[in-house]
CSV table of C-alpha atoms and ligand atoms in Angstrom, one decimal:
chain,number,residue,atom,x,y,z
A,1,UNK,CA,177.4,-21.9,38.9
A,2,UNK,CA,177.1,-22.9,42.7
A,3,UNK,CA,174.9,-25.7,41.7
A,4,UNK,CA,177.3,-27.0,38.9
A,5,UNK,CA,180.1,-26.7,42.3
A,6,UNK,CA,177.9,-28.4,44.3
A,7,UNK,CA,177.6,-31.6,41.7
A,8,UNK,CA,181.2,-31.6,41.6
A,9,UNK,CA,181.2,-32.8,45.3
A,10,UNK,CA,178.5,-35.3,44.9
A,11,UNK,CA,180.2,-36.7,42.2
A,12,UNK,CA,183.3,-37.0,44.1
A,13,UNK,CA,181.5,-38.6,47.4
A,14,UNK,CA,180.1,-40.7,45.1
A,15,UNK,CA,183.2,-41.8,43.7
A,16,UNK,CA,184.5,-42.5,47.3
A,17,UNK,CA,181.6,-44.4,47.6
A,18,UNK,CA,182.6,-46.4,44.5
A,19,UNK,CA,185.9,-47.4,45.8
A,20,UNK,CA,184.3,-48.3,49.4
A,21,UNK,CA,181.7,-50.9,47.0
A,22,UNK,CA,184.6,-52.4,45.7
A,23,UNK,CA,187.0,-52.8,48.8
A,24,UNK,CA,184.7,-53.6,51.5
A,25,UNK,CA,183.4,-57.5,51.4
A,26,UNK,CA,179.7,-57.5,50.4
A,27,UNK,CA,178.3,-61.2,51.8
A,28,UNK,CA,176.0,-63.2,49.6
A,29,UNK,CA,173.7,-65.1,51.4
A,30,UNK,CA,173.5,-68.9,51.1
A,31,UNK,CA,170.6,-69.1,48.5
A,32,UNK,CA,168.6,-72.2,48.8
A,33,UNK,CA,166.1,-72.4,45.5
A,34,UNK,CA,163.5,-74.4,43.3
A,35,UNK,CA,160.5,-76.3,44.6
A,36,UNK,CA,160.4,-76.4,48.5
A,37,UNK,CA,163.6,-74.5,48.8
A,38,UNK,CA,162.2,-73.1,52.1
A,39,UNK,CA,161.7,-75.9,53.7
A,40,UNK,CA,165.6,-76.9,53.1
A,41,UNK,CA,166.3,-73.7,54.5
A,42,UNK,CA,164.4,-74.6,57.7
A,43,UNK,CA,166.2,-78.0,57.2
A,44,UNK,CA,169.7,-76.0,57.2
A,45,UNK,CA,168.4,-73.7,60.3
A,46,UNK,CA,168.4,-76.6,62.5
A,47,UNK,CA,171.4,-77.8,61.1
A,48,UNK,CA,173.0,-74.6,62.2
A,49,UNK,CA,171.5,-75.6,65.9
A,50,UNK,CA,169.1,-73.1,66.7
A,51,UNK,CA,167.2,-73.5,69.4
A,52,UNK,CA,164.2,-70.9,69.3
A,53,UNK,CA,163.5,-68.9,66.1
A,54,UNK,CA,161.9,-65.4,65.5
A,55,UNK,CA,159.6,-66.2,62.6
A,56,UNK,CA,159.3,-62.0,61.7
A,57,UNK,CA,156.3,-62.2,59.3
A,58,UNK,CA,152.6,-60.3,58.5
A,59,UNK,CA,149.1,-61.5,59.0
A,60,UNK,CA,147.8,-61.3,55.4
A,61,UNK,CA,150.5,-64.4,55.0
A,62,UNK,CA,149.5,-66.1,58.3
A,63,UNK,CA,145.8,-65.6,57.1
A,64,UNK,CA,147.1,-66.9,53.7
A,65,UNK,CA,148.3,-70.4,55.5
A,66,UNK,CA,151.9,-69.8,53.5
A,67,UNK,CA,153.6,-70.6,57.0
A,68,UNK,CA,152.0,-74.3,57.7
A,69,UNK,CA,154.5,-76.3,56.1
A,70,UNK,CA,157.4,-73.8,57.0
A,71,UNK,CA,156.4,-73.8,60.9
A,72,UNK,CA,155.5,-78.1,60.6
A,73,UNK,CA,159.2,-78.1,59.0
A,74,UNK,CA,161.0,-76.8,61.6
A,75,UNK,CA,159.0,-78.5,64.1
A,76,UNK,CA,159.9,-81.9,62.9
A,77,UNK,CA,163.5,-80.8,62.7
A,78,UNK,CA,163.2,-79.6,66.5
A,79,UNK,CA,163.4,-76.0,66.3
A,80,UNK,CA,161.0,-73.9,68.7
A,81,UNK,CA,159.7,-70.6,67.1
A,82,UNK,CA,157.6,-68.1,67.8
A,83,UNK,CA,155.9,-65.6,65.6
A,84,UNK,CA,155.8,-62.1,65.5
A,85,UNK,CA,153.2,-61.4,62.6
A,86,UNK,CA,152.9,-57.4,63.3
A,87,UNK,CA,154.6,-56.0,60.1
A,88,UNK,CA,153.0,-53.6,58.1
A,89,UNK,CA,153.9,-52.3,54.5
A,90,UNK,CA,156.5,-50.4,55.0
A,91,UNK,CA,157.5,-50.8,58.8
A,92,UNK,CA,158.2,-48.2,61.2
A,93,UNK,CA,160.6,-48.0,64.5
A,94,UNK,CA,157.6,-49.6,66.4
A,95,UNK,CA,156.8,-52.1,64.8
A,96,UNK,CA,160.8,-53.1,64.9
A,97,UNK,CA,160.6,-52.5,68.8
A,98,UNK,CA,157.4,-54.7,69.0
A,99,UNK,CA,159.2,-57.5,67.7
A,100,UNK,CA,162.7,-57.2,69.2
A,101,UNK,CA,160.5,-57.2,72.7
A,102,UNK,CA,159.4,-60.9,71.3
A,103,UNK,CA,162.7,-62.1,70.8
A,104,UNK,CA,164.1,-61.1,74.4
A,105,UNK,CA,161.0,-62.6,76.5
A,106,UNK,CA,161.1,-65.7,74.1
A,107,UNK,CA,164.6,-66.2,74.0
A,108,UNK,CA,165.1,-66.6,71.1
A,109,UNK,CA,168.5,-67.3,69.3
A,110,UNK,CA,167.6,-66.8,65.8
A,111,UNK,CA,165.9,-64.8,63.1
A,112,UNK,CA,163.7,-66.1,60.2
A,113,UNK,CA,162.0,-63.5,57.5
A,114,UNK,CA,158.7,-65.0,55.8
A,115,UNK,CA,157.5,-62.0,53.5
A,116,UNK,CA,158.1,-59.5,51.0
A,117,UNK,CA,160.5,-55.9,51.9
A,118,UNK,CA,158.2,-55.3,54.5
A,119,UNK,CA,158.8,-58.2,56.9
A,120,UNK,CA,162.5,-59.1,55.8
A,121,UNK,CA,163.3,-55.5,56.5
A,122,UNK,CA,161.9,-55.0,59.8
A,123,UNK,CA,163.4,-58.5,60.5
A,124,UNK,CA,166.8,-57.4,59.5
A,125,UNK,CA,166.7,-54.4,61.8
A,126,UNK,CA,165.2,-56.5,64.9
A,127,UNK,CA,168.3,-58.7,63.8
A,128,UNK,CA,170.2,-55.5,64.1
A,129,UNK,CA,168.6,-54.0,67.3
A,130,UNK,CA,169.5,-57.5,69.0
A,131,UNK,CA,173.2,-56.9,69.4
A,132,UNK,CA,173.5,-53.1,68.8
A,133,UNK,CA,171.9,-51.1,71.7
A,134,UNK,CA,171.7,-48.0,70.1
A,135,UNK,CA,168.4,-46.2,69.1
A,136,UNK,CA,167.5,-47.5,65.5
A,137,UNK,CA,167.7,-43.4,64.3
A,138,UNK,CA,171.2,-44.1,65.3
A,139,UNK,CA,171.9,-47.2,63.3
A,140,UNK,CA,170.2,-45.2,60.0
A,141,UNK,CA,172.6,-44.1,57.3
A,142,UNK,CA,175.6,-45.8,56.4
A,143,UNK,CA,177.9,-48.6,57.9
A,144,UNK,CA,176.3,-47.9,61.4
A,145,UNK,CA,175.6,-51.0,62.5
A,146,UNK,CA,179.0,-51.9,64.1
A,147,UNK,CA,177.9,-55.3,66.0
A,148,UNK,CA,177.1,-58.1,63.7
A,149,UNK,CA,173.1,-58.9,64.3
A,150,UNK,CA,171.5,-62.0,65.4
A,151,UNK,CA,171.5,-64.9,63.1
A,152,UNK,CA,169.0,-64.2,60.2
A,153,UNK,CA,167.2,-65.9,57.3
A,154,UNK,CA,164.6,-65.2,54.8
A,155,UNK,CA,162.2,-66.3,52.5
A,156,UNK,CA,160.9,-63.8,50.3
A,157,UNK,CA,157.1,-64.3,49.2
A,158,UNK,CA,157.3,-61.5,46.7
A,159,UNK,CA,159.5,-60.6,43.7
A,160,UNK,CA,160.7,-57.2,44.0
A,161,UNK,CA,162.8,-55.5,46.6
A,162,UNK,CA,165.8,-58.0,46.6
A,163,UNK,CA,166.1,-57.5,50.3
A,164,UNK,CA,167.1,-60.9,50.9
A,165,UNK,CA,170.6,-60.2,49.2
A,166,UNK,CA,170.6,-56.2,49.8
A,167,UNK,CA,172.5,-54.5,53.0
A,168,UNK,CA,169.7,-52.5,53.0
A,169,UNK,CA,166.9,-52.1,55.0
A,170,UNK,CA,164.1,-49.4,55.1
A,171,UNK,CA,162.5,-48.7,58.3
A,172,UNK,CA,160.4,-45.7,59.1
A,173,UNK,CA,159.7,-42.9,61.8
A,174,UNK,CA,156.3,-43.6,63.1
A,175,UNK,CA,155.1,-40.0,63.2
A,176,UNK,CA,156.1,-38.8,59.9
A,177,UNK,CA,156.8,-41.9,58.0
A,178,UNK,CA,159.6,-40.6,56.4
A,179,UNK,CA,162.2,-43.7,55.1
A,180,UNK,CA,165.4,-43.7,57.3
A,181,UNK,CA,167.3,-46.8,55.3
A,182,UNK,CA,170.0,-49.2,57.2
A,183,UNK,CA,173.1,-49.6,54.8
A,184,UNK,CA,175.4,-51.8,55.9
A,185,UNK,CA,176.8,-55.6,54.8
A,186,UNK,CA,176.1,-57.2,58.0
A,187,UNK,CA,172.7,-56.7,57.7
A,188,UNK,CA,172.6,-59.6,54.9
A,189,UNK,CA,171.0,-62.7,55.7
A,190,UNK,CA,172.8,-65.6,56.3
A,191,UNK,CA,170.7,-67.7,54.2
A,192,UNK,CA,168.1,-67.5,51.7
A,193,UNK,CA,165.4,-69.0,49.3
A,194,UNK,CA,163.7,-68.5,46.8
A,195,UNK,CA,160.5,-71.1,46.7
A,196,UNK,CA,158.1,-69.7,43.9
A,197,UNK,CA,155.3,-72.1,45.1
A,198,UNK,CA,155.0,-69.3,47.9
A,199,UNK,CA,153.7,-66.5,45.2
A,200,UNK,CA,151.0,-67.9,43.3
A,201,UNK,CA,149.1,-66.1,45.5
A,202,UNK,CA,150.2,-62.9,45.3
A,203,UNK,CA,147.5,-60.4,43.5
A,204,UNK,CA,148.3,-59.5,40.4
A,205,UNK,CA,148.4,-55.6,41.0
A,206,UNK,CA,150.7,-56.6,44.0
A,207,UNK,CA,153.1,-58.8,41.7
A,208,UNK,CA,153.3,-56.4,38.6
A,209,UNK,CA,153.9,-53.2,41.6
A,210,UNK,CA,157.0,-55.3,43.0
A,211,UNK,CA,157.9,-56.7,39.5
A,212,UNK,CA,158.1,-52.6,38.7
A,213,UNK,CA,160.4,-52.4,42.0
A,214,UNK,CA,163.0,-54.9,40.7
A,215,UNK,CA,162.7,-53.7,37.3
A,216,UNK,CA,163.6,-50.3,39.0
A,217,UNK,CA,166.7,-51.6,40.7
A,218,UNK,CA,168.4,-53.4,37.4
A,219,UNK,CA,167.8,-49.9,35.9
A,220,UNK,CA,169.0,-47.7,38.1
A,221,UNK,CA,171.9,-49.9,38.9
A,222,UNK,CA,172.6,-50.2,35.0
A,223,UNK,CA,172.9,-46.5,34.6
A,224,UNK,CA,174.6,-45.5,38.0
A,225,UNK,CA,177.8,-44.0,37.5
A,226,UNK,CA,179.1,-47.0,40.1
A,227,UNK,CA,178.2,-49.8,37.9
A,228,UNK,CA,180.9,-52.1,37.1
A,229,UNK,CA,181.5,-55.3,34.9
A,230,UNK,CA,179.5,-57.2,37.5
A,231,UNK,CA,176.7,-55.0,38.4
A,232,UNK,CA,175.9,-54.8,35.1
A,233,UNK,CA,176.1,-58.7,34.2
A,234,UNK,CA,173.3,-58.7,37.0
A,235,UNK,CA,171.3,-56.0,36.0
A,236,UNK,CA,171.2,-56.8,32.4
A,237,UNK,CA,170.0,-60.9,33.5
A,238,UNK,CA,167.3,-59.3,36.1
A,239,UNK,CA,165.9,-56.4,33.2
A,240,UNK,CA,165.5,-59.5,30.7
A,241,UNK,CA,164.2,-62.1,33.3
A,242,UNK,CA,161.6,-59.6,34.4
A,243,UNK,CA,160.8,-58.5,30.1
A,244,UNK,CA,160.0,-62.0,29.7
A,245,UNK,CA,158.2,-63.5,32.9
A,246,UNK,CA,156.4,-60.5,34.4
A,247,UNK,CA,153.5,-60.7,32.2
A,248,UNK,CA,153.1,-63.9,32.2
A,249,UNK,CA,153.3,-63.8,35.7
A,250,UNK,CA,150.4,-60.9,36.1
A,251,UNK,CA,148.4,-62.8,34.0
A,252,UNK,CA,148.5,-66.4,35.4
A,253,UNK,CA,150.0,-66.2,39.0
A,254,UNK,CA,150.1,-70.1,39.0
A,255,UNK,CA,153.1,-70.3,36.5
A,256,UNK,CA,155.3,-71.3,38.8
A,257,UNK,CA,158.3,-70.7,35.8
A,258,UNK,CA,157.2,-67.3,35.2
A,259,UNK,CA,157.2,-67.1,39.2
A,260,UNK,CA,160.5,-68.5,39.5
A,261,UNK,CA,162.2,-66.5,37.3
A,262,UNK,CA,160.6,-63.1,38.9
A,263,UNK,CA,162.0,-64.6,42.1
A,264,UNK,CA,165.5,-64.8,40.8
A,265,UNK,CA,165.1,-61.2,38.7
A,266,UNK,CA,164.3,-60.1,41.9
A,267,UNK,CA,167.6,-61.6,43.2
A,268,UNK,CA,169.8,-60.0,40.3
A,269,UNK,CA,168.4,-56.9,40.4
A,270,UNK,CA,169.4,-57.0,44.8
A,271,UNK,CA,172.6,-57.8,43.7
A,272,UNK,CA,173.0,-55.3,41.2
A,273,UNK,CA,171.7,-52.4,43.0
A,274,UNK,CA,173.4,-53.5,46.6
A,275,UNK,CA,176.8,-52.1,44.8
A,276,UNK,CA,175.7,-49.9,42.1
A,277,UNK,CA,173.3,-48.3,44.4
A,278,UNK,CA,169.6,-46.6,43.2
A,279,UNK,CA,168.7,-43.0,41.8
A,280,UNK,CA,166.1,-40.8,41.5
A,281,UNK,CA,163.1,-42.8,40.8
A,282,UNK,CA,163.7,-44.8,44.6
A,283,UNK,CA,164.2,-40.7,46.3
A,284,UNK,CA,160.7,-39.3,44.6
A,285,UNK,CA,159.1,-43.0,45.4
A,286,UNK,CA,160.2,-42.8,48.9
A,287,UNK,CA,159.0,-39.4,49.5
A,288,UNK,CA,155.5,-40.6,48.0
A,289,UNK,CA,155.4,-43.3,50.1
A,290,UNK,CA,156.0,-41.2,53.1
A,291,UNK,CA,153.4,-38.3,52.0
A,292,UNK,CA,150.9,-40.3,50.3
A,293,UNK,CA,151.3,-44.0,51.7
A,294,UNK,CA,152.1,-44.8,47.9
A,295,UNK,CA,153.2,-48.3,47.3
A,296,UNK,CA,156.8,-48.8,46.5
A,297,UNK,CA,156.6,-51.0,43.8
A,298,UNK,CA,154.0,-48.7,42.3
A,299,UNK,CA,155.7,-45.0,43.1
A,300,UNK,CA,158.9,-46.6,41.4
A,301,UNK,CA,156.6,-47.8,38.4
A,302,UNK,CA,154.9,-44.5,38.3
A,303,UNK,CA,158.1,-42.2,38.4
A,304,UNK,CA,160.3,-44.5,36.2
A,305,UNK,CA,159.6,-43.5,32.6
A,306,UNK,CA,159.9,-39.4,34.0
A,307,UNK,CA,163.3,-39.6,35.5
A,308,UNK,CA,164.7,-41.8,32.5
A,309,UNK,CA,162.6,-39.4,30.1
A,310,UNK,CA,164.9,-36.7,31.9
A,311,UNK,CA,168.3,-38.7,31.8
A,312,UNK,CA,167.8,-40.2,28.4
A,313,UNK,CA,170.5,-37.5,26.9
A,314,UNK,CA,173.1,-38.5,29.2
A,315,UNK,CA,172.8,-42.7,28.6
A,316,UNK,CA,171.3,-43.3,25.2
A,317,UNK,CA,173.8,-46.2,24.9
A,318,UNK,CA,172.8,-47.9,28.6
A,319,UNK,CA,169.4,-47.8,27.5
A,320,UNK,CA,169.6,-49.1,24.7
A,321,UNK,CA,171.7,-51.9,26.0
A,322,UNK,CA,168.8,-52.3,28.4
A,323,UNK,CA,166.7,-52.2,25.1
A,324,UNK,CA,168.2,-55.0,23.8
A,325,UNK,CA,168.1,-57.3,26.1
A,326,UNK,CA,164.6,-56.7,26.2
A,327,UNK,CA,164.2,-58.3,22.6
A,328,UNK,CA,163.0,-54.3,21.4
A,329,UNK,CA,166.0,-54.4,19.2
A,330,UNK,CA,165.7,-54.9,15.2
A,331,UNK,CA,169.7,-54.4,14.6
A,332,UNK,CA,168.9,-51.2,12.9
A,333,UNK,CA,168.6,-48.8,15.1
A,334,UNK,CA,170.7,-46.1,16.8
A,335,UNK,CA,171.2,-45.9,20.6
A,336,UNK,CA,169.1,-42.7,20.8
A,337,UNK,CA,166.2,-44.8,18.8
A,338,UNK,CA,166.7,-47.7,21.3
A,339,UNK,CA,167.1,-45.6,24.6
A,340,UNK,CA,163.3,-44.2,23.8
A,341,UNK,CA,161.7,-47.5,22.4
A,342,UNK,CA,163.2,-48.7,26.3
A,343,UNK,CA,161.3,-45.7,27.8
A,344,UNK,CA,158.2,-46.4,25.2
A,345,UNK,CA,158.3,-50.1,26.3
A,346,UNK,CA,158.3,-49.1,30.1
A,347,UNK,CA,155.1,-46.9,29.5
A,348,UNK,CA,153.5,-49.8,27.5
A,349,UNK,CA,153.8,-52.5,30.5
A,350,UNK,CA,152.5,-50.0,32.9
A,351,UNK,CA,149.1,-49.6,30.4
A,352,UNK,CA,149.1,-53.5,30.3
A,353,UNK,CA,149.0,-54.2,34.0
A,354,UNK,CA,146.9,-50.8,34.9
A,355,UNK,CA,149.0,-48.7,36.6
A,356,UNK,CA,148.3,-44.7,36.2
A,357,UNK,CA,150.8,-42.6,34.4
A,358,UNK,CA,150.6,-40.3,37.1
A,359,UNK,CA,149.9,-40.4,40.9
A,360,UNK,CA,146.4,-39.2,42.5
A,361,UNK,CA,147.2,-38.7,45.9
A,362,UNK,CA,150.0,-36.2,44.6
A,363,UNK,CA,149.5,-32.5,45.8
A,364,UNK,CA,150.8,-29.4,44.4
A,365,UNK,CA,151.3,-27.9,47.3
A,366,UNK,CA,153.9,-31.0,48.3
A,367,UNK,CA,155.9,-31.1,45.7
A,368,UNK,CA,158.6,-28.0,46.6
A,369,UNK,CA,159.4,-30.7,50.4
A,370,UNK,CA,159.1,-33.4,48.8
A,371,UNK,CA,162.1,-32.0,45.8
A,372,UNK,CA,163.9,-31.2,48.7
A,373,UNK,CA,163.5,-34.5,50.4
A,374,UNK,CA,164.2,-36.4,47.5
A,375,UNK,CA,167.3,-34.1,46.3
A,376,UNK,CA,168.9,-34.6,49.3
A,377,UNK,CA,168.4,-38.6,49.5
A,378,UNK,CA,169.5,-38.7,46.1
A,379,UNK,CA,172.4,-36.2,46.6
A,380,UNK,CA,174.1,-38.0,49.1
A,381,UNK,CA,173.7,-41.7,48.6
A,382,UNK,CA,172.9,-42.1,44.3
A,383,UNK,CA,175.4,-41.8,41.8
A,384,UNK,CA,172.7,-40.3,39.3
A,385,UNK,CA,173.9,-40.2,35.3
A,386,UNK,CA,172.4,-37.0,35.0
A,387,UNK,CA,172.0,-34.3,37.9
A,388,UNK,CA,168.6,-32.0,38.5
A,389,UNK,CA,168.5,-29.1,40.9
A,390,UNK,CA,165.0,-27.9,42.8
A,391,UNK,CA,163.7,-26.2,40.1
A,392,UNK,CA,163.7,-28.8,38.0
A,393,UNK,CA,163.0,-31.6,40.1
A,394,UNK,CA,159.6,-29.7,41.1
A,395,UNK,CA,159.1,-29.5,37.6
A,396,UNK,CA,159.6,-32.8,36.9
A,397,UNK,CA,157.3,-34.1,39.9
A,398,UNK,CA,154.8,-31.7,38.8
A,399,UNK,CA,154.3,-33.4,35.4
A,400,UNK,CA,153.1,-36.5,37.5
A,401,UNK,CA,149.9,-34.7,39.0
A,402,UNK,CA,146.6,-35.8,37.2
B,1,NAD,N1,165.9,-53.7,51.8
B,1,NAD,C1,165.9,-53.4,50.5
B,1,NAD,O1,166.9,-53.5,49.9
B,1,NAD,C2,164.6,-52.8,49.9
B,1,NAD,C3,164.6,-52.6,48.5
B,1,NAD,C4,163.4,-52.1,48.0
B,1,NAD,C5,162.3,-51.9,48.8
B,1,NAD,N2,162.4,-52.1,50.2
B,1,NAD,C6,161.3,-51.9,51.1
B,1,NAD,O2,160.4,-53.0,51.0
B,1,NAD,C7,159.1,-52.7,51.3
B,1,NAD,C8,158.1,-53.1,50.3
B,1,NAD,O3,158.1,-54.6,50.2
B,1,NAD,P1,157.2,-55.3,49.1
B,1,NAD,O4,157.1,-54.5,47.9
B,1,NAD,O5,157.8,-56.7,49.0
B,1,NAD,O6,155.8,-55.4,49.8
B,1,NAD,P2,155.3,-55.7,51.3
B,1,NAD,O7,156.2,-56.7,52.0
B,1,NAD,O8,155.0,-54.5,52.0
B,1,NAD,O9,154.0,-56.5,51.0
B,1,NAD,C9,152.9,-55.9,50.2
B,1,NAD,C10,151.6,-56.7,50.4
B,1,NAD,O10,151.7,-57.9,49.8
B,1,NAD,C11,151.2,-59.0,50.7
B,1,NAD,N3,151.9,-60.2,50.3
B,1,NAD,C12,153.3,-60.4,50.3
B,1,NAD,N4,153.6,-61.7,49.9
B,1,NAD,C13,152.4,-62.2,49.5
B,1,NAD,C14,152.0,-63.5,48.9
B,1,NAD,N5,152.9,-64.4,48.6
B,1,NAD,N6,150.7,-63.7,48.7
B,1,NAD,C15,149.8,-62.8,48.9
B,1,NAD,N7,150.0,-61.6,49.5
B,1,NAD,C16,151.3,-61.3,49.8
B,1,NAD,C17,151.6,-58.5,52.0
B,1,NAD,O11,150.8,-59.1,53.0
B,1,NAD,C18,151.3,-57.0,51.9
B,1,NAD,O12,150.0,-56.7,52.1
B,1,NAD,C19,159.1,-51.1,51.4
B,1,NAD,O13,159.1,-50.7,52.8
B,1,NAD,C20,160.4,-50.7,50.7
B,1,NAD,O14,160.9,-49.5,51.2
B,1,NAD,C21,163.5,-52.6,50.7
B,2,FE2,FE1,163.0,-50.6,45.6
């Protein structure tokens, strides 16, 4: 009874939340794309006459060499930069603080992102931290930061989080690790691209983990009780973009189509989810991330098929949508039959590119804080189809112990 109250309220913040998606103006970024897309983009940023440029980036890409021709670009076009190469997966306040201390000494004018979530993240939040003095705990949560941030640009070199379109980005506390998203449309860049030739090199466990991620957004946009004509448009192009490249693309990381098209999944699925918003999968994922250091491509491919498995009675007829534009669908079916060959198809890919049905690192002992933790993420930011109270969120968590 008090819980079945309680869900009342979500559902009505959430519809509030709805309304705020549709009224308040959600930039898209100028997207630059195709072969040597980022180098235009560094073409455009001296355009824009920037002086000195932030490159935010980490030092498995500097190692890599995937900035040469980005840095001799800009270099030729007369832009100074510096490079802050200090990110980590999944970035915390320090790291944020490290590089915002770079951009002051340099003086620096502008902001450019070479990397997956990690780097475009923390870069966002330096962006952020630039023009808003206030503690980053303080810009956390939503429509906080109230200063628009210093110029910023990125170039994603994975195909996953979306964070070059999103007005999100997750930052953590560096004692406990725990994921204190920024939400807020002036924390999307002012210009992207999307250059494929930049993740041929990406491993294949690390491309079919933050293929899983976007997959995980088109989803969980798709069957949020905010979708709308146009989320869905997106999320159904980024669920059958990503059903027909991400193989392909785990098995031969030089096809630069198969690449492409992951890029620009990646892309849809951002757009899709920045309105729509996430659900439970992203609240258990971040709480394993936070506990266990899991991934987030992989906690999102790991808890997918559970939560859907748990929702399925709610949105037989999204699934199956989602079903069909993953080619599952004969024309014979019914939505329930669809919605489960969906969730059957999901478990397949994850045996196919060797990720574990369940999570290692996961204790029992956890699982009651981290319900809790996840609950409460999901309670107050997720339009969720389908509701789930402690008892049987533990439950549900508990199923993914080995
Ligand atoms: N802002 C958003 O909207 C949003 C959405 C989802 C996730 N996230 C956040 O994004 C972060 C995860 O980002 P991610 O999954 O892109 O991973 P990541 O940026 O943490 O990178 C993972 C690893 O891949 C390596 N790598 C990246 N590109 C490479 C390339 N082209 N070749 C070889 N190696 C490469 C990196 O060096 C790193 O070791 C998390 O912190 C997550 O919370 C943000
Ligand atoms: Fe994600």
């Amino acid at each position: 009874m008090l819980f079945s109250l309680k869900v009342k309220g979500y559902k009505a913040y959430m519809g509030a939340l709805k309304v705020a998606a549709k009224v308040i103006p959600m930039p898209k970024p100028t997207l630059f794309t195709g072969e040597d897309s980022s180098l235009e983009l560094c073409e455009s940023i001296a355009q824009m006459g920037t002086k000195k440029l932030l490159i935010v980036t980490d030092q498995m890409l500097v190692k890599l060499g995937l900035l040469k021709k980005i840095e001799n670009t800009l270099s030729n076009n007369g832009v100074e930069f510096v490079i802050y190469d200090g990110v980590l997966p999944d970035p915390t306040y320090d790291q944020v603080e490290s590089g915002l201390k770079i951009y002051k000494n340099s003086g620096c004018d502008a902001i450019l992102a070479v990397g997956g979530g990690s780097p475009i993240d923390c870069a966002k939040v330096i962006a952020a931290r630039v023009t808003n003095r206030r503690a980053i705990a303080k810009l956390a949560g939503m429509f906080k930061v109230w200063t628009a941030p210093a110029p910023l640009f990125a170039i994603p070199t994975t195909a996953g989080t979306g964070s070059e379109v999103t007005i999100a980005a997750v930052v953590s506390e560096p004692e406990t690790h725990h994921k204190t998203p920024l939400v807020d449309p002036k924390l999307v860049p002012m210009s992207a691209a999307l250059d494929a030739a930049l993740m041929v090199g990406l491993p294949a466990s690390v491309t079919s983990a933050t293929g899983m991620d976007a997959l995980t957004h088109a989803v969980e946009a798709y069957i949020s009780q905010n979708a709308s004509s146009e989320t869905d448009s997106y999320a159904l192009a980024a669920t059958r973009l990503i059903m027909e490249n991400l193989p392909t693309a785990v098995k031969d990381g030089s096809n630069i189509k198969a690449r492409h098209n992951m890029a620009l999944a990646s892309y849809y699925a951002g757009l899709a989810f920045t309105k729509a918003s996430l659900g439970y999968v992203h609240a258990i994922s971040h709480n394993f991330g936070a506990y266990y250091k899991t991934p987030h491509g992989l906690g999102n491919a790991i808890v997918l098929p559970y939560v859907l498995d748990y929702s399925k009675e709610n949105i037989n007829d999204r699934l199956a949508d989602l079903a069909k534009v993953s080619g599952l669908s004969t024309g014979k079916e019914s939505d329930q039959q669809l919605a489960q060959m969906f969730i059957d198809h999901i478990r397949a890919l994850l045996k196919e590119f060797d990720i574990p049905e369940k999570l290692e690192a996961l204790k029992e002992a956890d699982i009651p804080a981290i319900a809790e933790s996840a609950l409460k993420e999901a309670h107050f930011n997720y339009p969720v189809p389908k509701y789930m109270d402690q008892d049987t969120c533990e439950h549900l968590i508990k199923k993914m112990m080995v």
